[in-house]
Coordinates of C-alpha atoms in Angstrom, one line a residue:
X1 CA 151.7 79.0 49.6
X2 CA 149.6 81.2 51.7
X3 CA 146.1 80.7 52.7
X4 CA 144.9 83.8 50.7
X5 CA 146.6 82.2 47.5
X6 CA 145.2 78.8 48.0
X7 CA 141.8 80.6 48.5
X8 CA 142.1 82.4 45.1
X9 CA 143.4 79.2 43.4
X10 CA 140.5 77.4 44.7
X11 CA 138.0 80.0 43.3
X12 CA 139.9 80.2 40.1
X13 CA 139.5 76.5 39.7
X14 CA 135.8 76.5 40.9
X15 CA 135.2 79.5 38.2
X16 CA 137.0 77.4 35.2
X17 CA 135.5 74.1 36.1
X18 CA 132.0 75.5 36.9
X19 CA 131.8 78.0 33.8
X20 CA 134.1 77.1 31.2
X21 CA 134.4 73.3 31.4
X22 CA 130.7 72.9 32.3
X23 CA 129.5 75.2 29.5
X24 CA 131.6 73.2 26.9
X25 CA 130.4 70.0 28.2
X26 CA 126.6 70.7 29.0
X27 CA 125.5 74.0 28.1
X28 CA 126.6 74.0 24.5
X29 CA 125.4 70.5 23.4
X30 CA 122.0 71.6 24.9
X31 CA 122.1 74.8 23.0
X32 CA 122.8 73.1 19.7
X33 CA 120.0 70.9 20.5
X34 CA 117.3 73.5 21.2
X35 CA 118.4 75.4 18.3
X36 CA 118.3 72.7 15.9
X37 CA 114.5 72.1 17.0
X38 CA 111.6 73.5 14.7
X39 CA 109.4 75.7 16.8
X40 CA 106.2 74.4 14.9
X41 CA 107.1 70.7 15.7
X42 CA 108.7 70.2 18.9
X43 CA 110.2 66.8 19.6
X44 CA 108.6 64.7 22.4
X45 CA 111.3 65.5 24.9
X46 CA 111.3 69.1 24.6
X47 CA 110.0 69.8 28.1
X48 CA 112.9 67.7 29.6
X49 CA 115.4 69.2 27.3
X50 CA 114.2 72.7 28.3
X51 CA 114.4 71.9 31.9
X52 CA 117.8 70.6 31.6
X53 CA 118.9 73.6 30.0
X54 CA 117.3 75.8 32.6
X55 CA 119.0 73.6 35.4
X56 CA 122.4 73.8 33.5
X57 CA 122.1 77.7 33.2
X58 CA 121.2 78.0 36.8
X59 CA 124.3 75.8 37.9
X60 CA 126.6 78.1 35.5
X61 CA 125.1 81.2 37.0
X62 CA 125.9 79.9 40.7
X63 CA 129.5 78.8 39.7
X64 CA 130.5 82.1 37.9
X65 CA 128.6 84.4 40.7
X66 CA 130.0 82.7 43.8
X67 CA 134.0 82.9 42.9
X68 CA 133.2 86.5 42.1
X69 CA 131.4 87.2 45.1
X70 CA 134.1 85.5 47.3
X71 CA 136.7 87.7 45.7
X72 CA 135.0 90.9 46.2
X73 CA 134.2 90.1 49.9
X74 CA 137.7 88.3 50.7
X75 CA 139.9 90.4 53.1
X76 CA 142.7 89.7 51.2
X77 CA 146.2 89.3 52.4
X78 CA 146.2 89.7 56.4
X79 CA 149.9 91.2 56.1
X80 CA 149.0 93.9 53.4
X81 CA 148.1 96.6 56.2
X82 CA 151.6 96.0 58.1
X83 CA 153.4 96.1 54.7
X84 CA 151.6 99.5 53.7
X85 CA 152.5 100.5 57.3
X86 CA 156.1 99.6 56.9
X87 CA 156.3 101.4 53.4
X88 CA 157.1 98.1 51.4
X89 CA 153.8 98.7 49.6
X90 CA 153.4 101.3 47.4
X91 CA 150.3 103.3 48.0
X92 CA 148.8 104.9 45.0
X93 CA 145.8 107.0 44.9
X94 CA 144.1 109.1 42.3

């Protein structure tokens, strides 16, 4: 497996783990708990729950943004330019 494929695999695992699994395991239970609260009579642990919810959303935001950023900034396949030059890659422009 090339280093480029390993990089993208790592980024995909980071995204899936950090966004999908983390959301299901952390964010959704916090969402359900906060949605069940009555605004006029908040529970004693409301501030702690809200802070946990904010922290969880910050973590989810970072773990979704960083893989996207690294994919955008990634130089890609080092051999792609040589493949284009040799004609083995179809170069299409609109």
